[in-house]
Short mmCIF file of C-alpha atoms in Angstrom, two decimals:
data_model
loop_
_atom_site.label_atom_id
_atom_site.label_comp_id
_atom_site.label_asym_id
_atom_site.label_seq_id
_atom_site.Cartn_x
_atom_site.Cartn_y
_atom_site.Cartn_z
CA MET A 18 20.72 -13.70 32.59
CA SER A 19 17.18 -12.38 32.34
CA GLU A 20 14.64 -13.62 29.81
CA SER A 21 14.91 -10.66 27.45
CA GLU A 22 18.71 -10.76 27.58
CA GLN A 23 18.72 -14.40 26.56
CA HIS A 24 16.11 -14.14 23.87
CA VAL A 25 16.14 -11.31 21.38
CA ILE A 26 12.75 -12.15 19.87
CA GLU A 27 9.78 -13.76 21.55
CA VAL A 28 6.64 -14.72 19.66
CA LYS A 29 3.53 -15.29 21.76
CA ASP A 30 0.38 -17.01 20.53
CA LEU A 31 0.73 -15.61 17.03
CA VAL A 32 -2.34 -16.17 14.85
CA LYS A 33 -2.70 -14.99 11.25
CA ARG A 34 -5.77 -15.48 9.13
CA PHE A 35 -6.22 -14.44 5.52
CA GLY A 36 -10.02 -14.51 5.20
CA ASP A 37 -11.06 -18.03 6.18
CA LEU A 38 -7.58 -19.44 5.79
CA THR A 39 -5.57 -19.77 9.00
CA VAL A 40 -1.89 -19.61 8.05
CA LEU A 41 -0.38 -19.32 11.52
CA ASN A 42 -2.26 -20.97 14.33
CA GLY A 43 -0.88 -20.07 17.75
CA ILE A 44 2.89 -19.88 17.26
CA ASN A 45 5.09 -19.64 20.37
CA VAL A 46 8.83 -19.39 19.77
CA LYS A 47 11.87 -17.74 21.30
CA ILE A 48 14.91 -16.72 19.28
CA PRO A 49 18.12 -16.94 21.34
CA ARG A 50 20.53 -13.99 21.19
CA GLY A 51 23.69 -14.38 19.11
CA LYS A 52 22.64 -17.77 17.77
CA ILE A 53 21.46 -19.08 14.40
CA THR A 54 17.84 -20.20 14.35
CA VAL A 55 16.51 -22.00 11.29
CA ILE A 56 12.76 -22.05 10.66
CA MET A 57 11.86 -25.07 8.54
CA GLY A 58 8.82 -26.68 7.07
CA GLY A 59 7.25 -27.74 3.80
CA SER A 60 5.98 -25.29 1.23
CA GLY A 61 2.93 -23.43 2.45
CA CYS A 62 3.47 -24.25 6.14
CA GLY A 63 3.65 -20.57 7.03
CA LYS A 64 7.39 -20.10 7.52
CA THR A 65 7.75 -17.10 5.20
CA THR A 66 4.56 -15.63 6.69
CA LEU A 67 6.08 -15.99 10.16
CA LEU A 68 9.25 -14.26 8.97
CA ARG A 69 7.24 -11.40 7.45
CA HIS A 70 5.53 -10.97 10.83
CA LEU A 71 8.87 -10.77 12.60
CA ILE A 72 9.92 -7.83 10.41
CA ALA A 73 6.43 -6.28 10.63
CA LEU A 74 5.61 -6.57 6.93
CA HIS A 75 2.43 -8.31 8.07
CA GLN A 76 0.27 -7.52 11.08
CA PRO A 77 -1.02 -10.59 12.95
CA THR A 78 -4.69 -11.32 13.61
CA SER A 79 -3.78 -11.80 17.27
CA GLY A 80 -0.75 -12.44 19.45
CA ALA A 81 2.41 -10.55 20.31
CA ILE A 82 5.97 -10.28 19.00
CA LEU A 83 8.53 -8.92 21.43
CA VAL A 84 11.82 -7.62 20.06
CA ASP A 85 14.17 -6.79 22.93
CA GLY A 86 11.10 -6.61 25.13
CA THR A 87 9.17 -4.19 22.88
CA ASN A 88 5.92 -5.47 21.40
CA ILE A 89 6.08 -4.59 17.70
CA VAL A 90 2.46 -5.48 16.96
CA GLY A 91 0.53 -2.31 16.16
CA LEU A 92 3.55 -0.07 16.66
CA ASN A 93 3.41 3.25 14.79
CA GLU A 94 5.73 3.83 11.83
CA LYS A 95 8.22 6.00 13.67
CA ASP A 96 8.71 3.58 16.58
CA MET A 97 8.72 0.63 14.20
CA ASN A 98 11.49 2.23 12.14
CA ALA A 99 13.54 2.58 15.32
CA VAL A 100 13.11 -1.19 15.88
CA ARG A 101 13.92 -1.88 12.20
CA ARG A 102 17.29 -0.22 12.67
CA LYS A 103 18.24 -3.39 14.58
CA PHE A 104 17.24 -5.55 11.60
CA GLY A 105 18.82 -6.60 8.37
CA MET A 106 16.91 -8.68 5.89
CA LEU A 107 18.05 -10.84 2.99
CA PHE A 108 15.14 -11.45 0.64
CA GLN A 109 14.70 -14.63 -1.37
CA GLY A 110 15.14 -12.83 -4.69
CA SER A 111 17.85 -10.51 -3.26
CA ALA A 112 15.59 -7.45 -3.90
CA LEU A 113 18.48 -5.29 -5.09
CA PHE A 114 17.47 -1.97 -6.62
CA ASN A 115 17.98 -2.60 -10.32
CA SER A 116 18.49 1.03 -11.28
CA MET A 117 21.48 1.39 -8.91
CA THR A 118 24.98 -0.03 -8.96
CA VAL A 119 26.11 -2.62 -6.40
CA GLY A 120 27.88 0.10 -4.39
CA GLU A 121 24.85 2.42 -4.44
CA ASN A 122 22.64 -0.45 -3.28
CA VAL A 123 24.81 -1.07 -0.23
CA ALA A 124 24.97 2.68 0.41
CA VAL A 125 21.17 3.22 0.50
CA PRO A 126 20.65 2.54 4.24
CA LEU A 127 23.83 4.48 5.09
CA LYS A 128 22.74 7.54 3.10
CA GLU A 129 19.21 7.44 4.50
CA HIS A 130 19.95 6.80 8.15
CA THR A 131 23.30 8.43 8.86
CA ASP A 132 24.91 11.83 8.33
CA LEU A 133 28.19 10.35 7.13
CA SER A 134 30.09 12.06 4.32
CA PRO A 135 30.12 10.40 0.87
CA GLU A 136 33.80 9.46 1.31
CA ILE A 137 33.15 7.63 4.57
CA ILE A 138 30.12 5.91 3.05
CA ARG A 139 32.30 4.75 0.14
CA ILE A 140 34.78 3.24 2.59
CA ILE A 141 32.05 1.47 4.60
CA VAL A 142 30.54 0.10 1.38
CA ARG A 143 33.95 -1.29 0.39
CA VAL A 144 34.39 -2.89 3.83
CA LYS A 145 30.93 -4.49 3.72
CA LEU A 146 31.51 -5.82 0.21
CA GLU A 147 34.83 -7.23 1.36
CA LEU A 148 33.06 -9.05 4.21
CA VAL A 149 30.96 -10.91 1.65
CA GLY A 150 33.92 -11.46 -0.68
CA LEU A 151 32.99 -8.99 -3.41
CA THR A 152 35.80 -6.45 -3.35
CA GLY A 153 35.92 -4.34 -6.49
CA PHE A 154 32.35 -4.94 -7.62
CA GLU A 155 31.03 -1.51 -6.56
CA ASP A 156 30.39 -0.24 -10.07
CA PHE A 157 28.63 -3.30 -11.46
CA MET A 158 24.90 -3.20 -12.10
CA PRO A 159 22.79 -5.98 -10.48
CA HIS A 160 21.96 -7.51 -13.88
CA GLN A 161 25.67 -7.91 -14.64
CA ILE A 162 26.37 -10.27 -11.73
CA SER A 163 25.28 -13.84 -10.96
CA GLY A 164 22.48 -14.94 -8.63
CA GLY A 165 24.89 -15.97 -5.88
CA MET A 166 26.72 -12.63 -6.10
CA LYS A 167 23.40 -10.78 -5.91
CA LYS A 168 22.60 -12.64 -2.68
CA ARG A 169 25.96 -11.58 -1.28
CA VAL A 170 25.42 -7.95 -2.29
CA ALA A 171 22.01 -8.10 -0.64
CA LEU A 172 23.70 -9.48 2.46
CA ALA A 173 26.25 -6.65 2.41
CA ARG A 174 23.33 -4.20 2.20
CA ALA A 175 21.53 -5.99 5.05
CA ILE A 176 24.56 -5.62 7.35
CA ALA A 177 25.40 -2.06 6.23
CA LEU A 178 24.10 -0.53 9.46
CA ASP A 179 25.59 -3.25 11.70
CA PRO A 180 22.26 -4.80 12.70
CA LYS A 181 21.85 -7.02 15.74
CA ILE A 182 19.53 -9.43 13.95
CA VAL A 183 19.69 -10.59 10.32
CA PHE A 184 16.78 -12.42 8.70
CA TYR A 185 17.36 -14.68 5.71
CA ASP A 186 14.51 -15.82 3.50
CA GLU A 187 15.57 -19.01 1.71
CA PRO A 188 19.22 -17.95 1.31
CA GLY A 189 20.15 -21.02 -0.72
CA ALA A 190 17.11 -21.07 -3.02
CA GLY A 191 17.95 -21.13 -6.72
CA LEU A 192 21.70 -21.48 -6.16
CA ASP A 193 24.02 -24.33 -7.02
CA PRO A 194 25.16 -26.48 -4.03
CA ILE A 195 28.63 -24.90 -3.88
CA THR A 196 27.35 -21.32 -3.90
CA ALA A 197 24.63 -22.27 -1.43
CA SER A 198 27.20 -23.70 0.97
CA MET A 199 29.28 -20.54 0.51
CA ILE A 200 26.28 -18.50 1.62
CA ASP A 201 25.96 -20.83 4.63
CA ARG A 202 29.61 -20.17 5.47
CA LEU A 203 28.93 -16.46 5.27
CA ILE A 204 25.97 -16.75 7.62
CA LEU A 205 28.14 -18.68 10.11
CA ASP A 206 31.03 -16.22 9.73
CA LEU A 207 28.89 -13.14 10.22
CA SER A 208 27.13 -14.68 13.16
CA LYS A 209 30.40 -15.47 14.90
CA LYS A 210 32.49 -12.45 13.85
CA LEU A 211 29.87 -9.77 14.38
CA ASN A 212 27.85 -11.60 17.05
CA ILE A 213 24.71 -11.29 14.99
CA THR A 214 21.51 -13.17 15.78
CA SER A 215 20.43 -14.95 12.61
CA VAL A 216 16.96 -16.15 11.70
CA VAL A 217 16.99 -18.31 8.58
CA VAL A 218 13.92 -19.56 6.77
CA SER A 219 14.80 -22.59 4.71
CA HIS A 220 13.62 -25.99 3.60
CA GLU A 221 17.04 -27.40 2.86
CA MET A 222 17.95 -29.93 5.53
CA LYS A 223 21.66 -30.12 4.73
CA SER A 224 22.14 -26.40 5.07
CA ALA A 225 20.03 -26.28 8.24
CA PHE A 226 22.06 -29.00 9.96
CA ARG A 227 25.26 -27.23 8.93
CA ILE A 228 24.44 -23.86 10.44
CA ALA A 229 21.64 -24.13 12.99
CA ASP A 230 22.01 -23.72 16.74
CA GLN A 231 18.25 -24.10 16.99
CA ILE A 232 15.76 -25.54 14.51
CA ILE A 233 12.06 -24.76 14.52
CA ILE A 234 9.87 -27.02 12.40
CA LEU A 235 6.48 -25.68 11.37
CA HIS A 236 3.66 -27.75 10.02
CA LYS A 237 0.21 -26.51 9.04
CA GLY A 238 0.68 -23.21 10.86
CA LYS A 239 1.84 -24.77 14.13
CA VAL A 240 5.19 -25.42 15.73
CA LEU A 241 5.88 -29.13 15.40
CA GLN A 242 9.27 -29.21 17.03
CA ILE A 243 11.92 -26.93 18.49
CA GLY A 244 15.39 -28.21 19.23
CA THR A 245 19.02 -28.49 18.24
CA ALA A 246 20.02 -30.16 14.97
CA GLU A 247 20.78 -33.37 16.89
CA GLU A 248 17.39 -33.40 18.60
CA VAL A 249 15.60 -32.91 15.29
CA LYS A 250 17.60 -35.69 13.63
CA ASN A 251 16.61 -38.07 16.43
CA SER A 252 13.00 -36.98 16.47
CA LYS A 253 10.40 -39.71 16.73
CA ASP A 254 7.80 -37.63 14.89
CA SER A 255 6.96 -39.31 11.60
CA TYR A 256 6.42 -36.03 9.72
CA VAL A 257 9.80 -34.71 10.88
CA GLN A 258 11.44 -37.94 9.73
CA GLN A 259 9.71 -37.82 6.35
CA PHE A 260 10.86 -34.22 6.00
CA ILE A 261 14.47 -34.99 6.91
CA GLN A 262 14.67 -37.98 4.61
CA GLY A 263 12.91 -36.07 1.84
CA GLU A 264 10.65 -39.00 0.98
CA SER A 265 7.59 -38.55 -1.17
CA GLU A 266 5.66 -41.26 0.65
CA GLY A 267 4.98 -41.11 4.38
CA VAL A 268 2.56 -39.34 6.69
CA ILE A 269 1.97 -36.93 3.83
CA PRO A 270 1.11 -39.22 0.94
CA PHE A 271 2.10 -38.46 -2.65
CA LYS A 272 -1.08 -40.02 -3.93
CA GLN A 273 -4.36 -39.95 -2.06
CA THR A 274 -6.66 -42.93 -1.79
CA SER A 275 -10.06 -42.45 -3.40
CA GLU A 276 -11.73 -42.40 0.05
CA ALA A 277 -9.36 -39.69 1.32
CA TYR A 278 -9.90 -37.64 -1.84
CA LEU A 279 -13.67 -37.90 -1.49
CA LYS A 280 -13.47 -36.99 2.18
CA GLY A 281 -11.35 -33.94 1.34
CA LEU A 282 -13.77 -32.85 -1.36
CA LEU A 283 -16.80 -33.17 0.89
CA SER A 284 -15.22 -31.43 3.84
CA THR A 285 -14.51 -28.20 1.90
CA MET B 18 -32.57 -5.62 -11.80
CA LYS B 19 -31.19 -6.75 -8.47
CA GLU B 20 -28.01 -7.88 -10.17
CA PHE B 21 -27.70 -4.57 -11.99
CA ALA B 22 -28.15 -2.63 -8.74
CA GLY B 23 -25.59 -4.85 -7.05
CA LYS B 24 -23.05 -4.32 -9.82
CA THR B 25 -23.62 -0.57 -9.86
CA GLY B 26 -23.18 -0.44 -6.10
CA GLN B 27 -20.01 -2.51 -6.30
CA SER B 28 -18.51 -0.35 -9.06
CA THR B 29 -19.38 2.84 -7.16
CA PHE B 30 -17.75 1.39 -4.07
CA PHE B 31 -14.58 0.52 -6.00
CA ILE B 32 -14.40 3.98 -7.56
CA LEU B 33 -14.90 5.71 -4.19
CA ALA B 34 -12.36 3.43 -2.52
CA GLY B 35 -9.90 4.24 -5.31
CA VAL B 36 -10.50 7.97 -4.89
CA ALA B 37 -9.96 7.61 -1.13
CA ARG B 38 -6.67 5.75 -1.64
CA LEU B 39 -5.48 8.35 -4.16
CA TRP B 40 -6.42 11.09 -1.70
CA ASN B 41 -4.44 9.37 1.08
CA LEU B 42 -1.42 9.00 -1.19
CA GLY B 43 -1.70 12.66 -2.20
CA ALA B 44 -1.96 13.71 1.45
CA ALA B 45 1.12 11.68 2.36
CA VAL B 46 3.09 13.22 -0.53
CA ALA B 47 1.95 16.72 0.48
CA GLY B 48 2.95 16.00 4.08
CA TYR B 49 6.47 14.92 3.10
CA THR B 50 6.85 17.86 0.72
CA LEU B 51 5.89 20.31 3.46
CA SER B 52 8.14 18.67 6.03
CA SER B 53 11.07 18.87 3.58
CA PHE B 54 11.12 22.63 4.23
CA PHE B 55 11.94 22.00 7.90
CA LYS B 56 13.87 18.74 7.84
CA LYS B 57 16.88 17.55 5.91
CA LYS B 58 16.91 14.42 3.78
CA VAL B 59 13.16 14.07 3.34
CA ILE B 60 13.29 14.12 -0.47
CA PRO B 61 15.95 11.95 -2.11
CA LYS B 62 17.53 14.61 -4.31
CA GLU B 63 19.38 12.28 -6.68
CA ALA B 64 16.14 10.49 -7.53
CA LEU B 65 14.37 13.84 -7.98
CA PHE B 66 16.95 15.11 -10.49
CA ARG B 67 17.08 11.79 -12.31
CA GLN B 68 13.29 11.91 -12.75
CA MET B 69 13.40 15.57 -13.82
CA VAL B 70 15.89 14.77 -16.58
CA LEU B 71 13.85 11.77 -17.66
CA ILE B 72 10.59 13.69 -17.76
CA GLY B 73 11.81 17.08 -18.91
CA ILE B 74 14.78 16.76 -21.20
CA ASP B 75 14.15 13.30 -22.60
CA SER B 76 10.52 14.07 -23.46
CA THR B 77 11.10 17.45 -25.14
CA ALA B 78 11.53 16.07 -28.66
CA ILE B 79 8.40 13.91 -28.75
CA VAL B 80 6.28 16.56 -27.05
CA SER B 81 7.51 19.22 -29.54
CA LEU B 82 6.76 16.99 -32.52
CA VAL B 83 3.20 16.35 -31.37
CA GLY B 84 2.73 20.03 -30.45
CA ALA B 85 3.89 21.25 -33.88
CA SER B 86 1.62 18.80 -35.66
CA VAL B 87 -1.40 19.83 -33.62
CA GLY B 88 -0.69 23.54 -34.25
CA THR B 89 -0.44 22.92 -37.98
CA VAL B 90 -3.61 20.85 -38.19
CA LEU B 91 -5.48 23.39 -36.09
CA ALA B 92 -4.48 26.21 -38.46
CA LEU B 93 -5.55 24.21 -41.52
CA GLN B 94 -8.92 23.23 -40.05
CA ALA B 95 -9.65 26.69 -38.65
CA ALA B 96 -8.80 28.35 -41.97
CA TYR B 97 -11.30 26.10 -43.76
CA SER B 98 -14.21 27.36 -41.63
CA LEU B 99 -13.02 30.94 -41.18
CA LYS B 100 -12.64 31.42 -44.94
CA THR B 101 -16.41 31.07 -45.41
CA PHE B 102 -16.91 34.11 -43.16
CA GLY B 103 -14.06 36.00 -44.78
CA ALA B 104 -12.20 35.91 -41.47
CA LEU B 105 -9.08 34.07 -42.58
CA MET B 106 -6.80 36.56 -40.82
CA TYR B 107 -8.18 35.42 -37.45
CA THR B 108 -6.57 31.99 -37.89
CA GLY B 109 -3.59 33.12 -35.80
CA SER B 110 -5.77 34.30 -32.94
CA LEU B 111 -7.66 31.03 -32.87
CA VAL B 112 -4.54 28.85 -32.94
CA CYS B 113 -2.77 30.83 -30.20
CA VAL B 114 -5.73 30.98 -27.81
CA ALA B 115 -6.60 27.32 -28.37
CA MET B 116 -3.00 26.22 -27.81
CA ALA B 117 -2.47 28.28 -24.67
CA ARG B 118 -5.81 27.53 -23.03
CA GLU B 119 -6.53 23.94 -23.97
CA LEU B 120 -4.39 22.05 -26.40
CA GLY B 121 -0.98 22.84 -24.93
CA PRO B 122 -1.70 21.45 -21.45
CA LEU B 123 -3.88 18.64 -22.81
CA ILE B 124 -1.41 17.41 -25.44
CA ALA B 125 1.59 17.64 -23.11
CA SER B 126 -0.29 15.77 -20.35
CA ILE B 127 -1.58 13.01 -22.58
CA VAL B 128 1.82 12.39 -24.19
CA ILE B 129 3.47 12.39 -20.76
CA SER B 130 0.90 10.08 -19.21
CA GLY B 131 1.69 7.58 -21.97
CA ARG B 132 5.42 8.07 -21.76
CA ILE B 133 6.08 8.72 -18.09
CA GLY B 134 2.94 7.51 -16.29
CA ALA B 135 3.24 4.06 -17.84
CA ARG B 136 6.90 3.97 -16.94
CA MET B 137 6.26 4.94 -13.32
CA ALA B 138 3.56 2.28 -12.88
CA ALA B 139 5.69 -0.43 -14.52
CA GLU B 140 8.82 0.51 -12.59
CA ILE B 141 7.19 0.64 -9.16
CA GLY B 142 5.05 -2.41 -10.01
CA THR B 143 8.14 -4.45 -10.85
CA MET B 144 9.79 -3.25 -7.65
CA MET B 145 6.74 -4.53 -5.75
CA VAL B 146 6.96 -7.93 -7.44
CA GLN B 147 10.70 -8.24 -6.80
CA GLU B 148 10.26 -7.36 -3.09
CA GLU B 149 12.31 -4.16 -3.55
CA VAL B 150 9.55 -2.11 -1.91
CA ASP B 151 9.49 -4.55 1.03
CA ALA B 152 13.27 -4.21 1.21
CA LEU B 153 12.87 -0.44 1.53
CA THR B 154 10.30 -0.88 4.29
CA THR B 155 12.52 -3.28 6.26
CA MET B 156 15.35 -0.76 5.96
CA GLY B 157 13.07 1.73 7.71
CA ILE B 158 12.68 3.79 4.51
CA ASN B 159 9.12 4.79 3.70
CA PRO B 160 8.42 3.79 0.05
CA ILE B 161 6.07 6.75 -0.46
CA ARG B 162 8.76 9.20 0.61
CA TYR B 163 11.53 7.43 -1.31
CA LEU B 164 9.72 6.48 -4.52
CA VAL B 165 6.52 8.51 -4.91
CA VAL B 166 7.51 11.97 -3.63
CA PRO B 167 10.42 12.52 -6.11
CA ARG B 168 8.27 11.34 -9.02
CA VAL B 169 5.32 13.59 -8.13
CA LEU B 170 7.54 16.63 -7.58
CA ALA B 171 9.59 16.05 -10.74
CA LEU B 172 6.45 15.80 -12.85
CA ALA B 173 4.83 18.81 -11.15
CA LEU B 174 7.92 20.88 -11.97
CA MET B 175 8.49 19.61 -15.51
CA LEU B 176 5.00 19.30 -17.01
CA PRO B 177 4.29 23.08 -16.93
CA CYS B 178 7.67 23.60 -18.65
CA LEU B 179 6.78 21.06 -21.33
CA THR B 180 3.41 22.80 -21.72
CA VAL B 181 5.18 26.07 -22.49
CA ILE B 182 7.21 24.26 -25.15
CA VAL B 183 4.08 22.72 -26.70
CA ASP B 184 2.35 26.13 -26.65
CA ILE B 185 5.21 27.83 -28.46
CA VAL B 186 5.90 25.05 -30.94
CA GLY B 187 2.19 24.73 -31.74
CA MET B 188 1.89 28.48 -32.34
CA VAL B 189 4.96 28.44 -34.56
CA GLY B 190 3.47 25.48 -36.47
CA GLY B 191 0.25 27.44 -37.00
CA TRP B 192 2.20 30.50 -38.09
CA ALA B 193 4.26 28.47 -40.56
CA ILE B 194 1.22 27.00 -42.28
CA GLY B 195 -0.72 30.28 -42.04
CA THR B 196 1.94 32.37 -43.75
CA THR B 197 3.01 29.81 -46.35
CA GLY B 198 0.07 27.52 -47.12
CA LEU B 199 -2.79 29.92 -46.41
CA GLY B 200 -1.05 33.04 -47.65
CA ILE B 201 -1.75 35.25 -44.61
CA ASN B 202 0.64 38.18 -44.17
CA SER B 203 3.18 37.30 -41.48
CA THR B 204 3.02 40.64 -39.63
CA LEU B 205 -0.78 40.57 -39.65
CA TYR B 206 -0.79 36.97 -38.37
CA ILE B 207 1.49 37.84 -35.46
CA ALA B 208 -0.34 41.09 -34.65
CA LYS B 209 -3.73 39.33 -34.56
CA SER B 210 -2.28 36.55 -32.40
CA ILE B 211 -0.84 38.94 -29.82
CA GLU B 212 -4.06 40.97 -29.81
CA ALA B 213 -6.16 37.87 -29.03
CA LEU B 214 -3.87 36.31 -26.46
CA CYS B 215 -4.10 37.56 -22.88
CA LEU B 216 -2.05 36.62 -19.82
CA LYS B 217 -4.94 34.70 -18.25
CA ASP B 218 -4.95 32.26 -21.20
CA ILE B 219 -1.35 31.36 -20.47
CA TYR B 220 -1.41 31.05 -16.69
CA THR B 221 -4.66 29.12 -16.56
CA GLY B 222 -3.15 26.71 -19.07
CA LEU B 223 -0.09 26.30 -16.87
CA LEU B 224 -2.24 25.89 -13.77
CA LYS B 225 -4.15 23.12 -15.53
CA SER B 226 -0.97 21.33 -16.55
CA PHE B 227 0.22 21.52 -12.93
CA ILE B 228 -3.00 19.87 -11.76
CA PHE B 229 -2.72 17.21 -14.49
CA SER B 230 0.87 16.47 -13.50
CA ILE B 231 -0.17 15.69 -9.92
CA LEU B 232 -2.99 13.49 -11.21
CA ILE B 233 -0.74 11.53 -13.60
CA ALA B 234 2.00 10.97 -11.02
CA LEU B 235 -0.35 9.99 -8.18
CA VAL B 236 -2.47 7.65 -10.33
CA SER B 237 0.61 5.99 -11.88
CA CYS B 238 2.49 5.54 -8.61
CA HIS B 239 -0.67 4.29 -6.92
CA GLN B 240 -1.21 1.73 -9.67
CA GLY B 241 2.41 0.63 -9.32
CA LEU B 242 2.14 0.28 -5.54
CA SER B 243 -1.06 -1.80 -5.82
CA VAL B 244 0.66 -4.51 -7.87
CA SER B 245 0.69 -7.94 -6.30
CA GLY B 246 1.53 -11.08 -8.19
CA GLY B 247 3.65 -11.15 -11.30
CA ALA B 248 4.17 -9.86 -14.82
CA ASP B 249 0.45 -9.97 -15.54
CA ALA B 250 -0.31 -7.60 -12.66
CA VAL B 251 2.44 -5.21 -13.80
CA GLY B 252 0.98 -5.14 -17.31
CA LYS B 253 -2.49 -4.46 -15.96
CA ALA B 254 -1.27 -1.70 -13.66
CA THR B 255 0.59 -0.02 -16.52
CA THR B 256 -2.47 0.00 -18.79
CA GLN B 257 -4.71 1.14 -15.94
CA ALA B 258 -2.30 3.95 -15.08
CA VAL B 259 -2.48 5.39 -18.60
CA VAL B 260 -6.23 4.89 -19.06
CA ILE B 261 -7.20 6.30 -15.66
CA SER B 262 -4.78 9.24 -16.06
CA ILE B 263 -6.17 10.21 -19.47
CA VAL B 264 -9.81 9.89 -18.38
CA LEU B 265 -9.12 11.94 -15.24
CA ILE B 266 -7.21 14.57 -17.23
CA ILE B 267 -10.15 15.10 -19.58
CA VAL B 268 -12.78 15.11 -16.82
CA VAL B 269 -10.77 17.50 -14.67
CA ASP B 270 -10.10 19.65 -17.74
CA CYS B 271 -13.86 20.06 -18.28
CA LEU B 272 -14.37 21.02 -14.64
CA ALA B 273 -11.37 23.38 -14.57
CA THR B 274 -12.45 25.13 -17.77
CA ALA B 275 -15.99 25.55 -16.46
CA VAL B 276 -14.73 26.97 -13.17
CA ILE B 277 -12.03 29.24 -14.62
CA TYR B 278 -14.00 30.73 -17.52
CA TYR B 279 -17.59 30.63 -16.26
CA ALA B 280 -17.78 30.42 -12.48
CA LEU B 281 -14.94 32.81 -11.58
CA PRO B 282 -15.28 36.56 -12.28
CA THR B 283 -13.34 37.58 -15.40
#
């Protein structure tokens, strides 16, 4: 199998600066086809920024992002939209259109990108909602359903056009543990049933170990570790261990010593 | 002095940058509108009709109320001055010409910028905050085409219609007060009004309201699209949308009046 057949996305030396602040500092990762990759890291480590680069919502300062061998950096809108047809994206806050019903939300990409008749679109919408376990909710408005249901509607919308790759931004954030694990089940199911490549940004270890084929840990804008769940669990890196255990004291201290605080103040 | 020069330069830069961004947005909207003649599915029709109902039908009552009040006040104030010259019967002429040329388009635009402009900025601003605009982009749907184009077109179609309503209601208001309160003969009032009013008064008024509609929609959508952050930013964008729209309407009105009635041949 050739390189681009094995890996659907390849990120090469990705650097992103906002003014003086370097958020991503030379990221090199490969996303394997048909697998679930979880990008992890503490708050502010650049994981959401990396995700937004992958779907071209941000342009990098330097570096390349290859999707199926096509470099999407600096691509014009028309070509980029052709690449985006392969994508589905589940946003952290679901990002459903509040003025539309659940069914209309799922139908948006179908209406915009296909010439299907309204009857066929209605059937596809029903099928997609069934896939996420929400049969019969077509006529509800987004504000009438719960947070977990909104996430599932957003997922149904993300897979409306049968994408090859689905991106998830913190799929379990703000949900109770049972609903969060249901979303994890859905991610696994979709990945297996529809052979979708999934890229999940998360900071929840439990969920990551449950679903991930590959885990990427970011720290301070760099890749700290790439490996399977098992490899990450057995990592010798002290930051990775602190992260997995969820301890407040470790390499990253909860409280700084007065010398460290002074040093930090003077260095900025 | 140096600080003053710096601030002036900075403000000028911001204003010019804003004008450039508005121009770009306008050009993009014009591009999509033109291409809709050759391609299918450029303008989301459902959204267009929804906006037209919201702007046109739902605003008729408020716009009529304000229009009637302005017509009435205008007749009362004009009569007060005209009486001293013994020209009370010209009240009708004054009300009709003023409504058609200036007050109709101006009143309709200002009411709509408060009612619809604010709504557009808040709606799109909230969509920005809740990542709905990003969701559109990742679906390969251009937010300008999907959100801005239907709003601009709906307002451009409906504001001239609302202006006609304001014109008529204002004139009727003037007539009502003229014939009852001021005691002018009804036939004379109407005859003097028709005599004074010419076609140019009406179509220049409509042309102005068309220009104002584009300004309101572009400014409001642009303010909405520039929101980043949270509720605070949405609030700021909404206020800015109304303030900038009204200031631009009045400035452009001055320019348009000068060009139409003084620079162009009559």
